[in-house]
Short mmCIF file of N, CA and C in Angstrom, two decimals:
data_model
loop_
_atom_site.label_atom_id
_atom_site.label_comp_id
_atom_site.label_asym_id
_atom_site.label_seq_id
_atom_site.Cartn_x
_atom_site.Cartn_y
_atom_site.Cartn_z
N UNK A 1 24.06 66.61 -65.73
CA UNK A 1 23.54 67.82 -66.37
C UNK A 1 22.15 68.07 -65.82
N UNK A 2 21.83 69.31 -65.54
CA UNK A 2 20.56 69.70 -65.01
C UNK A 2 19.58 70.01 -66.12
N UNK A 3 18.33 69.78 -65.89
CA UNK A 3 17.32 70.12 -66.84
C UNK A 3 16.87 71.56 -66.57
N UNK A 4 17.26 72.45 -67.52
CA UNK A 4 17.00 73.87 -67.32
C UNK A 4 15.53 74.25 -67.25
N UNK A 5 14.67 73.40 -67.75
CA UNK A 5 13.28 73.73 -67.70
C UNK A 5 12.68 73.61 -66.31
N UNK A 6 13.37 72.91 -65.38
CA UNK A 6 12.88 72.77 -64.04
C UNK A 6 13.53 73.69 -63.07
N UNK A 7 14.37 74.56 -63.61
CA UNK A 7 15.08 75.54 -62.81
C UNK A 7 14.85 76.96 -63.31
N UNK A 8 15.07 77.90 -62.38
CA UNK A 8 14.93 79.31 -62.70
C UNK A 8 16.25 79.98 -62.35
N UNK A 9 16.74 80.86 -63.23
CA UNK A 9 17.97 81.66 -62.97
C UNK A 9 17.58 82.84 -62.04
N UNK A 10 18.56 83.55 -61.56
CA UNK A 10 18.27 84.75 -60.79
C UNK A 10 17.61 85.78 -61.70
N UNK A 11 18.01 85.94 -62.95
CA UNK A 11 17.28 86.81 -63.86
C UNK A 11 15.86 86.40 -64.09
N UNK A 12 15.61 85.13 -64.14
CA UNK A 12 14.25 84.59 -64.27
C UNK A 12 13.37 84.93 -63.03
N UNK A 13 14.04 84.90 -61.88
CA UNK A 13 13.31 85.22 -60.63
C UNK A 13 12.95 86.74 -60.64
N UNK A 14 13.93 87.55 -61.04
CA UNK A 14 13.64 89.00 -61.15
C UNK A 14 12.45 89.29 -62.10
N UNK A 15 12.41 88.49 -63.16
CA UNK A 15 11.28 88.68 -64.12
C UNK A 15 10.01 88.29 -63.50
N UNK A 16 10.01 87.39 -62.52
CA UNK A 16 8.77 86.94 -61.87
C UNK A 16 8.42 87.87 -60.70
N UNK A 17 9.22 88.96 -60.49
CA UNK A 17 8.84 89.91 -59.45
C UNK A 17 9.71 89.77 -58.16
N UNK A 18 10.71 89.00 -58.17
CA UNK A 18 11.53 88.84 -56.98
C UNK A 18 12.62 89.87 -56.97
N UNK A 19 12.90 90.41 -55.78
CA UNK A 19 14.04 91.32 -55.61
C UNK A 19 15.23 90.41 -55.09
N UNK A 20 16.43 90.94 -55.14
CA UNK A 20 17.58 90.21 -54.67
C UNK A 20 17.40 89.90 -53.18
N UNK A 21 16.90 90.87 -52.42
CA UNK A 21 16.71 90.68 -50.96
C UNK A 21 15.68 89.58 -50.73
N UNK A 22 14.58 89.56 -51.53
CA UNK A 22 13.60 88.49 -51.38
C UNK A 22 14.16 87.08 -51.65
N UNK A 23 15.04 87.03 -52.65
CA UNK A 23 15.67 85.76 -53.00
C UNK A 23 16.48 85.26 -51.82
N UNK A 24 17.33 86.15 -51.29
CA UNK A 24 18.15 85.73 -50.17
C UNK A 24 17.37 85.35 -48.97
N UNK A 25 16.35 86.11 -48.66
CA UNK A 25 15.53 85.92 -47.45
C UNK A 25 14.60 84.73 -47.59
N UNK A 26 13.91 84.52 -48.69
CA UNK A 26 12.89 83.52 -48.82
C UNK A 26 13.39 82.21 -49.44
N UNK A 27 14.38 82.31 -50.38
CA UNK A 27 14.86 81.06 -51.04
C UNK A 27 16.20 80.60 -50.49
N UNK A 28 17.00 81.56 -50.02
CA UNK A 28 18.26 81.14 -49.53
C UNK A 28 19.22 80.75 -50.62
N UNK A 29 20.03 79.70 -50.34
CA UNK A 29 21.06 79.25 -51.28
C UNK A 29 20.37 78.60 -52.52
N UNK A 30 21.07 78.76 -53.69
CA UNK A 30 20.54 78.17 -54.91
C UNK A 30 20.60 76.64 -54.85
N UNK A 31 19.81 76.02 -55.60
CA UNK A 31 19.79 74.50 -55.66
C UNK A 31 20.96 74.02 -56.49
N UNK A 32 21.36 74.75 -57.53
CA UNK A 32 22.48 74.38 -58.33
C UNK A 32 23.32 75.61 -58.59
N UNK A 33 24.62 75.44 -58.49
CA UNK A 33 25.56 76.51 -58.77
C UNK A 33 26.56 75.99 -59.78
N UNK A 34 26.71 76.66 -60.92
CA UNK A 34 27.58 76.21 -61.92
C UNK A 34 27.93 77.27 -62.94
N UNK A 35 28.50 76.81 -64.03
CA UNK A 35 28.95 77.73 -65.07
C UNK A 35 27.95 77.65 -66.27
N UNK A 36 27.81 78.87 -66.88
CA UNK A 36 26.90 78.94 -68.09
C UNK A 36 27.71 78.37 -69.23
N UNK A 37 27.21 77.28 -69.88
CA UNK A 37 27.93 76.64 -70.92
C UNK A 37 27.89 77.47 -72.21
N UNK A 38 26.99 78.47 -72.31
CA UNK A 38 26.84 79.22 -73.53
C UNK A 38 27.87 80.45 -73.57
N UNK A 39 28.45 80.87 -72.43
CA UNK A 39 29.40 81.96 -72.48
C UNK A 39 30.32 81.84 -71.25
N UNK A 40 31.56 82.38 -71.45
CA UNK A 40 32.51 82.35 -70.38
C UNK A 40 32.23 83.49 -69.45
N UNK A 41 32.23 83.24 -68.15
CA UNK A 41 32.06 84.29 -67.16
C UNK A 41 32.57 83.77 -65.83
N UNK A 42 33.13 84.73 -65.07
CA UNK A 42 33.63 84.30 -63.71
C UNK A 42 32.42 84.09 -62.74
N UNK A 43 31.38 84.79 -62.99
CA UNK A 43 30.20 84.67 -62.10
C UNK A 43 29.47 83.31 -62.39
N UNK A 44 29.20 82.59 -61.25
CA UNK A 44 28.53 81.33 -61.45
C UNK A 44 27.06 81.55 -61.80
N UNK A 45 26.47 80.63 -62.47
CA UNK A 45 25.03 80.66 -62.72
C UNK A 45 24.38 80.00 -61.50
N UNK A 46 23.40 80.78 -60.94
CA UNK A 46 22.66 80.26 -59.80
C UNK A 46 21.26 79.78 -60.29
N UNK A 47 20.96 78.52 -60.00
CA UNK A 47 19.67 77.97 -60.41
C UNK A 47 18.85 77.58 -59.22
N UNK A 48 17.58 77.93 -59.30
CA UNK A 48 16.60 77.65 -58.21
C UNK A 48 15.56 76.65 -58.77
N UNK A 49 15.26 75.58 -58.03
CA UNK A 49 14.30 74.65 -58.46
C UNK A 49 12.95 75.31 -58.63
N UNK A 50 12.36 75.18 -59.80
CA UNK A 50 11.09 75.82 -60.11
C UNK A 50 9.98 75.45 -59.12
N UNK A 51 9.89 74.19 -58.78
CA UNK A 51 8.89 73.75 -57.87
C UNK A 51 9.03 74.44 -56.47
N UNK A 52 10.24 74.58 -56.00
CA UNK A 52 10.46 75.27 -54.77
C UNK A 52 10.09 76.77 -54.87
N UNK A 53 10.43 77.44 -55.98
CA UNK A 53 10.06 78.81 -56.24
C UNK A 53 8.60 78.97 -56.20
N UNK A 54 7.87 78.19 -56.89
CA UNK A 54 6.41 78.30 -56.98
C UNK A 54 5.82 78.05 -55.59
N UNK A 55 6.35 77.13 -54.86
CA UNK A 55 5.82 76.89 -53.50
C UNK A 55 6.00 78.10 -52.65
N UNK A 56 7.15 78.78 -52.69
CA UNK A 56 7.39 79.93 -51.89
C UNK A 56 6.52 81.09 -52.34
N UNK A 57 6.26 81.16 -53.60
CA UNK A 57 5.42 82.22 -54.15
C UNK A 57 3.95 82.17 -53.62
N UNK A 58 3.55 81.01 -53.14
CA UNK A 58 2.18 80.87 -52.61
C UNK A 58 2.10 81.19 -51.13
N UNK A 59 3.25 81.43 -50.50
CA UNK A 59 3.23 81.69 -49.06
C UNK A 59 2.90 83.16 -48.70
N UNK A 60 2.30 83.36 -47.51
CA UNK A 60 2.03 84.77 -47.13
C UNK A 60 3.28 85.61 -46.95
N UNK A 61 4.44 85.01 -46.60
CA UNK A 61 5.67 85.72 -46.46
C UNK A 61 6.08 86.34 -47.83
N UNK A 62 5.91 85.57 -48.92
CA UNK A 62 6.24 86.07 -50.25
C UNK A 62 5.33 87.24 -50.63
N UNK A 63 4.08 87.02 -50.36
CA UNK A 63 3.07 88.11 -50.71
C UNK A 63 3.37 89.38 -49.97
N UNK A 64 3.78 89.30 -48.68
CA UNK A 64 4.11 90.47 -47.93
C UNK A 64 5.36 91.17 -48.45
N UNK A 65 6.36 90.32 -48.74
CA UNK A 65 7.62 90.86 -49.26
C UNK A 65 7.41 91.51 -50.67
N UNK A 66 6.62 90.91 -51.46
CA UNK A 66 6.30 91.43 -52.82
C UNK A 66 5.57 92.80 -52.68
N UNK A 67 4.62 92.89 -51.72
CA UNK A 67 3.91 94.14 -51.52
C UNK A 67 4.87 95.23 -51.06
N UNK A 68 5.79 94.88 -50.11
CA UNK A 68 6.73 95.82 -49.64
C UNK A 68 7.70 96.27 -50.75
N UNK A 69 8.10 95.30 -51.58
CA UNK A 69 9.01 95.73 -52.70
C UNK A 69 8.27 96.60 -53.65
N UNK A 70 6.99 96.38 -53.88
CA UNK A 70 6.20 97.22 -54.76
C UNK A 70 6.09 98.62 -54.22
N UNK A 71 5.90 98.74 -52.90
CA UNK A 71 5.86 100.10 -52.28
C UNK A 71 7.19 100.73 -52.32
N UNK A 72 8.27 99.97 -52.17
CA UNK A 72 9.63 100.54 -52.27
C UNK A 72 9.90 101.05 -53.62
N UNK A 73 9.48 100.34 -54.69
CA UNK A 73 9.72 100.81 -56.04
C UNK A 73 8.85 102.04 -56.31
N UNK A 74 7.66 102.07 -55.80
CA UNK A 74 6.81 103.27 -56.00
C UNK A 74 7.39 104.44 -55.26
N UNK A 75 7.94 104.26 -54.10
CA UNK A 75 8.62 105.29 -53.37
C UNK A 75 9.90 105.82 -54.17
N UNK A 76 10.63 104.85 -54.69
CA UNK A 76 11.75 105.23 -55.52
C UNK A 76 11.40 106.02 -56.70
N UNK A 77 10.27 105.62 -57.33
CA UNK A 77 9.75 106.34 -58.51
C UNK A 77 9.32 107.70 -58.12
N UNK A 78 8.66 107.89 -57.00
CA UNK A 78 8.24 109.21 -56.54
C UNK A 78 9.48 110.06 -56.24
N UNK A 79 10.50 109.50 -55.64
CA UNK A 79 11.69 110.25 -55.32
C UNK A 79 12.40 110.71 -56.63
N UNK A 80 12.43 109.78 -57.62
CA UNK A 80 13.06 110.13 -58.91
C UNK A 80 12.24 111.29 -59.60
N UNK A 81 10.93 111.23 -59.51
CA UNK A 81 10.09 112.27 -60.06
C UNK A 81 10.33 113.62 -59.37
N UNK A 82 10.50 113.63 -58.04
CA UNK A 82 10.81 114.87 -57.28
C UNK A 82 12.17 115.39 -57.74
N UNK A 83 13.18 114.49 -57.89
CA UNK A 83 14.45 114.92 -58.33
C UNK A 83 14.37 115.50 -59.71
N UNK A 84 13.60 114.89 -60.66
CA UNK A 84 13.48 115.34 -61.99
C UNK A 84 12.86 116.79 -62.01
N UNK A 85 11.82 117.00 -61.21
CA UNK A 85 11.15 118.32 -61.17
C UNK A 85 12.10 119.36 -60.60
N UNK A 86 12.90 118.96 -59.59
CA UNK A 86 13.82 119.88 -58.96
C UNK A 86 14.90 120.33 -59.99
N UNK A 87 15.42 119.37 -60.74
CA UNK A 87 16.44 119.69 -61.73
C UNK A 87 15.92 120.56 -62.86
N UNK A 88 14.64 120.24 -63.29
CA UNK A 88 14.05 121.11 -64.32
C UNK A 88 13.83 122.50 -63.85
N UNK A 89 13.36 122.65 -62.57
CA UNK A 89 13.21 123.99 -62.01
C UNK A 89 14.52 124.73 -61.92
N UNK A 90 15.56 124.03 -61.48
CA UNK A 90 16.90 124.67 -61.36
C UNK A 90 17.39 125.14 -62.72
N UNK A 91 17.14 124.33 -63.78
CA UNK A 91 17.53 124.68 -65.15
C UNK A 91 16.82 125.91 -65.60
N UNK A 92 15.46 125.97 -65.32
CA UNK A 92 14.69 127.08 -65.71
C UNK A 92 15.05 128.38 -65.01
N UNK A 93 15.46 128.24 -63.69
CA UNK A 93 15.78 129.42 -62.87
C UNK A 93 17.27 129.91 -63.03
N UNK A 94 18.11 129.03 -63.51
CA UNK A 94 19.53 129.35 -63.58
C UNK A 94 19.79 130.41 -64.68
N UNK A 95 20.36 131.58 -64.36
CA UNK A 95 20.70 132.50 -65.37
C UNK A 95 21.92 132.01 -66.22
N UNK A 96 21.74 132.01 -67.53
CA UNK A 96 22.83 131.56 -68.42
C UNK A 96 23.56 132.80 -68.86
N UNK A 97 24.85 132.87 -68.43
CA UNK A 97 25.69 134.04 -68.75
C UNK A 97 26.71 133.68 -69.89
N UNK A 98 26.46 134.35 -70.96
CA UNK A 98 27.28 134.10 -72.15
C UNK A 98 28.45 135.05 -72.16
N UNK A 99 29.68 134.62 -72.37
CA UNK A 99 30.83 135.57 -72.41
C UNK A 99 30.66 136.54 -73.61
N UNK A 100 30.89 137.78 -73.33
CA UNK A 100 30.79 138.86 -74.33
C UNK A 100 32.17 139.10 -74.89
N UNK A 101 32.30 138.77 -76.17
CA UNK A 101 33.62 138.94 -76.86
C UNK A 101 33.45 139.76 -78.11
N UNK A 102 34.52 140.38 -78.52
CA UNK A 102 34.49 141.19 -79.76
C UNK A 102 34.33 140.13 -80.86
N UNK A 103 33.89 140.61 -81.99
CA UNK A 103 33.73 139.72 -83.18
C UNK A 103 35.04 139.00 -83.49
N UNK A 104 36.13 139.79 -83.52
CA UNK A 104 37.44 139.23 -83.90
C UNK A 104 37.91 138.20 -82.87
N UNK A 105 37.70 138.47 -81.55
CA UNK A 105 38.08 137.56 -80.45
C UNK A 105 37.27 136.26 -80.53
N UNK A 106 35.95 136.35 -80.74
CA UNK A 106 35.10 135.25 -80.87
C UNK A 106 35.53 134.34 -82.04
N UNK A 107 35.86 134.99 -83.14
CA UNK A 107 36.31 134.21 -84.29
C UNK A 107 37.63 133.54 -84.00
N UNK A 108 38.56 134.25 -83.39
CA UNK A 108 39.86 133.62 -83.00
C UNK A 108 39.69 132.41 -82.12
N UNK A 109 38.89 132.56 -81.11
CA UNK A 109 38.63 131.45 -80.16
C UNK A 109 37.93 130.31 -80.82
N UNK A 110 36.98 130.59 -81.69
CA UNK A 110 36.29 129.52 -82.40
C UNK A 110 37.26 128.71 -83.24
N UNK A 111 38.10 129.34 -83.94
CA UNK A 111 39.09 128.69 -84.83
C UNK A 111 40.02 127.85 -83.92
N UNK A 112 40.52 128.46 -82.86
CA UNK A 112 41.41 127.72 -81.95
C UNK A 112 40.73 126.48 -81.36
N UNK A 113 39.45 126.67 -80.92
CA UNK A 113 38.72 125.56 -80.38
C UNK A 113 38.49 124.44 -81.42
N UNK A 114 38.27 124.82 -82.67
CA UNK A 114 38.10 123.88 -83.74
C UNK A 114 39.39 123.12 -83.97
N UNK A 115 40.50 123.79 -83.89
CA UNK A 115 41.79 123.13 -84.08
C UNK A 115 42.11 122.23 -82.90
N UNK A 116 41.77 122.61 -81.71
CA UNK A 116 41.99 121.79 -80.53
C UNK A 116 41.18 120.48 -80.58
N UNK A 117 40.04 120.57 -81.27
CA UNK A 117 39.20 119.35 -81.46
C UNK A 117 39.80 118.45 -82.55
N UNK A 118 40.85 118.93 -83.16
CA UNK A 118 41.52 118.03 -84.18
C UNK A 118 41.08 118.29 -85.56
N UNK A 119 40.25 119.27 -85.78
CA UNK A 119 39.78 119.58 -87.12
C UNK A 119 40.85 120.34 -87.91
N UNK A 120 41.19 119.93 -89.01
CA UNK A 120 42.14 120.60 -89.90
C UNK A 120 41.48 120.73 -91.26
N UNK A 121 41.73 121.76 -91.92
CA UNK A 121 41.12 121.91 -93.26
C UNK A 121 41.80 122.94 -94.01
N UNK A 122 41.25 123.28 -95.21
CA UNK A 122 41.89 124.32 -96.06
C UNK A 122 41.90 125.63 -95.34
N UNK A 123 42.82 126.51 -95.84
CA UNK A 123 43.03 127.78 -95.23
C UNK A 123 41.77 128.67 -95.18
N UNK A 124 41.01 128.73 -96.26
CA UNK A 124 39.85 129.53 -96.30
C UNK A 124 38.66 128.96 -95.57
N UNK A 125 37.96 129.78 -94.81
CA UNK A 125 36.75 129.31 -94.13
C UNK A 125 35.52 130.08 -94.58
N UNK A 126 34.47 129.37 -94.85
CA UNK A 126 33.22 130.04 -95.31
C UNK A 126 32.56 130.76 -94.13
N UNK A 127 31.72 131.71 -94.47
CA UNK A 127 31.03 132.44 -93.37
C UNK A 127 30.11 131.48 -92.64
N UNK A 128 29.48 130.56 -93.32
CA UNK A 128 28.63 129.60 -92.67
C UNK A 128 29.32 128.71 -91.64
N UNK A 129 30.56 128.29 -92.13
CA UNK A 129 31.38 127.43 -91.21
C UNK A 129 31.82 128.18 -89.99
N UNK A 130 32.18 129.45 -90.18
CA UNK A 130 32.62 130.24 -89.06
C UNK A 130 31.50 130.45 -88.04
N UNK A 131 30.29 130.64 -88.52
CA UNK A 131 29.15 130.81 -87.64
C UNK A 131 28.95 129.49 -86.80
N UNK A 132 28.98 128.36 -87.50
CA UNK A 132 28.90 127.06 -86.81
C UNK A 132 30.00 126.90 -85.76
N UNK A 133 31.21 127.21 -86.15
CA UNK A 133 32.31 127.15 -85.19
C UNK A 133 32.14 128.03 -83.98
N UNK A 134 31.63 129.20 -84.21
CA UNK A 134 31.41 130.18 -83.13
C UNK A 134 30.37 129.61 -82.16
N UNK A 135 29.27 129.12 -82.65
CA UNK A 135 28.21 128.54 -81.80
C UNK A 135 28.78 127.35 -81.08
N UNK A 136 29.53 126.55 -81.79
CA UNK A 136 30.21 125.35 -81.14
C UNK A 136 31.10 125.73 -79.99
N UNK A 137 31.88 126.77 -80.27
CA UNK A 137 32.78 127.25 -79.21
C UNK A 137 31.99 127.75 -78.00
N UNK A 138 31.03 128.61 -78.22
CA UNK A 138 30.24 129.15 -77.15
C UNK A 138 29.45 128.08 -76.36
N UNK A 139 28.94 127.05 -77.11
CA UNK A 139 28.27 125.99 -76.42
C UNK A 139 29.27 125.29 -75.50
N UNK A 140 30.48 125.02 -76.03
CA UNK A 140 31.49 124.39 -75.21
C UNK A 140 31.87 125.30 -73.97
N UNK A 141 31.99 126.59 -74.23
CA UNK A 141 32.31 127.49 -73.10
C UNK A 141 31.25 127.50 -72.01
N UNK A 142 29.99 127.14 -72.37
CA UNK A 142 28.94 127.12 -71.43
C UNK A 142 28.63 125.73 -70.95
N UNK A 143 29.56 124.76 -71.16
CA UNK A 143 29.27 123.41 -70.72
C UNK A 143 29.29 123.24 -69.20
N UNK A 144 29.79 124.30 -68.48
CA UNK A 144 29.75 124.20 -67.00
C UNK A 144 28.29 124.08 -66.54
N UNK A 145 27.34 124.55 -67.37
CA UNK A 145 25.93 124.44 -66.91
C UNK A 145 25.43 122.99 -66.91
N UNK A 146 26.19 122.12 -67.58
CA UNK A 146 25.85 120.70 -67.60
C UNK A 146 25.76 120.10 -66.20
N UNK A 147 26.46 120.71 -65.28
CA UNK A 147 26.40 120.16 -63.91
C UNK A 147 24.99 120.27 -63.29
N UNK A 148 24.15 121.09 -63.90
CA UNK A 148 22.77 121.18 -63.45
C UNK A 148 22.08 119.86 -63.65
N UNK A 149 22.60 119.00 -64.48
CA UNK A 149 21.98 117.68 -64.81
C UNK A 149 22.39 116.60 -63.78
N UNK A 150 23.34 116.92 -62.88
CA UNK A 150 23.77 115.91 -61.95
C UNK A 150 22.59 115.44 -61.10
N UNK A 151 22.56 114.15 -60.85
CA UNK A 151 21.51 113.58 -60.08
C UNK A 151 20.40 112.95 -60.91
N UNK A 152 20.38 113.16 -62.21
CA UNK A 152 19.45 112.52 -63.11
C UNK A 152 20.13 111.37 -63.83
N UNK A 153 19.53 110.18 -63.78
CA UNK A 153 20.17 109.01 -64.39
C UNK A 153 19.10 108.33 -65.24
N UNK A 154 19.63 107.70 -66.30
CA UNK A 154 18.71 106.90 -67.12
C UNK A 154 17.56 107.66 -67.68
N UNK A 155 16.40 107.05 -67.68
CA UNK A 155 15.19 107.62 -68.28
C UNK A 155 14.48 108.56 -67.34
N UNK A 156 14.98 108.80 -66.15
CA UNK A 156 14.23 109.58 -65.19
C UNK A 156 14.34 111.06 -65.51
N UNK A 157 13.86 111.45 -66.64
CA UNK A 157 13.80 112.85 -67.03
C UNK A 157 15.08 113.44 -67.57
N UNK A 158 16.13 112.62 -67.72
CA UNK A 158 17.44 113.14 -68.17
C UNK A 158 17.34 113.75 -69.56
N UNK A 159 16.69 113.03 -70.46
CA UNK A 159 16.62 113.52 -71.90
C UNK A 159 15.84 114.84 -71.90
N UNK A 160 14.74 114.94 -71.13
CA UNK A 160 13.93 116.18 -71.12
C UNK A 160 14.78 117.34 -70.52
N UNK A 161 15.54 117.07 -69.47
CA UNK A 161 16.32 118.09 -68.88
C UNK A 161 17.51 118.52 -69.79
N UNK A 162 18.09 117.60 -70.51
CA UNK A 162 19.12 117.91 -71.45
C UNK A 162 18.59 118.81 -72.56
N UNK A 163 17.42 118.49 -73.07
CA UNK A 163 16.81 119.26 -74.15
C UNK A 163 16.47 120.68 -73.62
N UNK A 164 15.98 120.81 -72.41
CA UNK A 164 15.72 122.14 -71.82
C UNK A 164 16.98 122.94 -71.62
N UNK A 165 18.01 122.32 -71.13
CA UNK A 165 19.26 123.02 -70.92
C UNK A 165 19.88 123.47 -72.27
N UNK A 166 19.86 122.54 -73.29
CA UNK A 166 20.38 122.96 -74.59
C UNK A 166 19.64 124.17 -75.13
N UNK A 167 18.29 124.07 -75.06
CA UNK A 167 17.47 125.17 -75.55
C UNK A 167 17.79 126.50 -74.79
N UNK A 168 17.88 126.47 -73.51
CA UNK A 168 18.26 127.67 -72.79
C UNK A 168 19.58 128.22 -73.16
N UNK A 169 20.59 127.33 -73.38
CA UNK A 169 21.92 127.79 -73.72
C UNK A 169 21.91 128.41 -75.09
N UNK A 170 21.27 127.73 -76.07
CA UNK A 170 21.21 128.25 -77.41
C UNK A 170 20.48 129.60 -77.51
N UNK A 171 19.37 129.71 -76.64
CA UNK A 171 18.58 130.95 -76.59
C UNK A 171 19.48 132.06 -76.08
N UNK A 172 20.28 131.76 -75.06
CA UNK A 172 21.19 132.73 -74.46
C UNK A 172 22.27 133.18 -75.44
N UNK A 173 22.79 132.26 -76.24
CA UNK A 173 23.81 132.60 -77.22
C UNK A 173 23.14 133.49 -78.31
N UNK A 174 22.00 133.11 -78.74
CA UNK A 174 21.31 133.89 -79.78
C UNK A 174 20.99 135.31 -79.24
N UNK A 175 20.66 135.45 -77.98
CA UNK A 175 20.33 136.81 -77.44
C UNK A 175 21.63 137.62 -77.33
N UNK A 176 22.73 136.99 -76.99
CA UNK A 176 24.02 137.72 -76.84
C UNK A 176 24.66 138.04 -78.16
N UNK A 177 24.48 137.15 -79.16
CA UNK A 177 25.04 137.32 -80.47
C UNK A 177 23.94 137.14 -81.53
N UNK A 178 23.20 138.16 -81.81
CA UNK A 178 22.09 138.03 -82.83
C UNK A 178 22.47 137.41 -84.15
N UNK A 179 23.74 137.65 -84.64
CA UNK A 179 24.11 137.11 -85.92
C UNK A 179 24.26 135.58 -85.85
N UNK A 180 24.24 134.98 -84.65
CA UNK A 180 24.35 133.50 -84.51
C UNK A 180 22.93 132.91 -84.26
N UNK A 181 21.88 133.70 -84.26
CA UNK A 181 20.55 133.23 -83.91
C UNK A 181 20.05 132.14 -84.83
N UNK A 182 20.27 132.29 -86.13
CA UNK A 182 19.79 131.24 -87.06
C UNK A 182 20.45 129.94 -86.86
N UNK A 183 21.78 129.97 -86.59
CA UNK A 183 22.48 128.64 -86.35
C UNK A 183 22.04 128.03 -85.01
N UNK A 184 21.73 128.91 -84.02
CA UNK A 184 21.26 128.39 -82.74
C UNK A 184 19.89 127.71 -82.92
N UNK A 185 19.03 128.38 -83.71
CA UNK A 185 17.73 127.82 -83.97
C UNK A 185 17.81 126.47 -84.75
N UNK A 186 18.75 126.41 -85.69
CA UNK A 186 18.96 125.18 -86.43
C UNK A 186 19.39 124.03 -85.55
N UNK A 187 20.34 124.38 -84.63
CA UNK A 187 20.79 123.33 -83.70
C UNK A 187 19.72 122.91 -82.75
N UNK A 188 18.87 123.84 -82.29
CA UNK A 188 17.82 123.42 -81.37
C UNK A 188 16.87 122.46 -82.11
N UNK A 189 16.63 122.68 -83.36
CA UNK A 189 15.75 121.80 -84.12
C UNK A 189 16.36 120.46 -84.41
N UNK A 190 17.75 120.46 -84.74
CA UNK A 190 18.38 119.20 -85.01
C UNK A 190 18.60 118.36 -83.71
N UNK A 191 18.89 118.99 -82.67
CA UNK A 191 19.26 118.28 -81.43
C UNK A 191 18.08 118.01 -80.54
N UNK A 192 16.91 117.98 -81.06
CA UNK A 192 15.67 117.67 -80.26
C UNK A 192 15.77 116.40 -79.57
#
């Protein structure tokens, strides 16, 4: 049995600032390769002797590699920021075209959409429910604009871009159908 206090896992190395490339280049093969006794996994646990890790961390090669990795992550961050700004600009510039339907057709499509989603209920529908269904249908009909979000992942501005796109879509629906404006405003507030 190995003493885990004298070894560092790959996750532990990453926490110390190592990249996978640095591990392969500067440390090479792990000192111990085995299974994690705490959970079943096909992937072996790779352990690196802490004394060897600390010795490599004092070398000029490690300092150079860490500096390069830092610049690489800064460059990746700058690229992500450029991508975020480009997507936000595209969302602001894209004209949102709402389908113009007669009141009866919009109501029919909203009810059909609601039933396709699996909602079943009593025969009578309140006016408030119909307004919600109509906005829901129109939002779904405009979901093609969601492709404007392509290229944004994780925290790199995706939530901000989604909020902007939702706001633009609800504003376009409210402009096309003024009787739905209050529901659109309510949804913008709730979906912040």
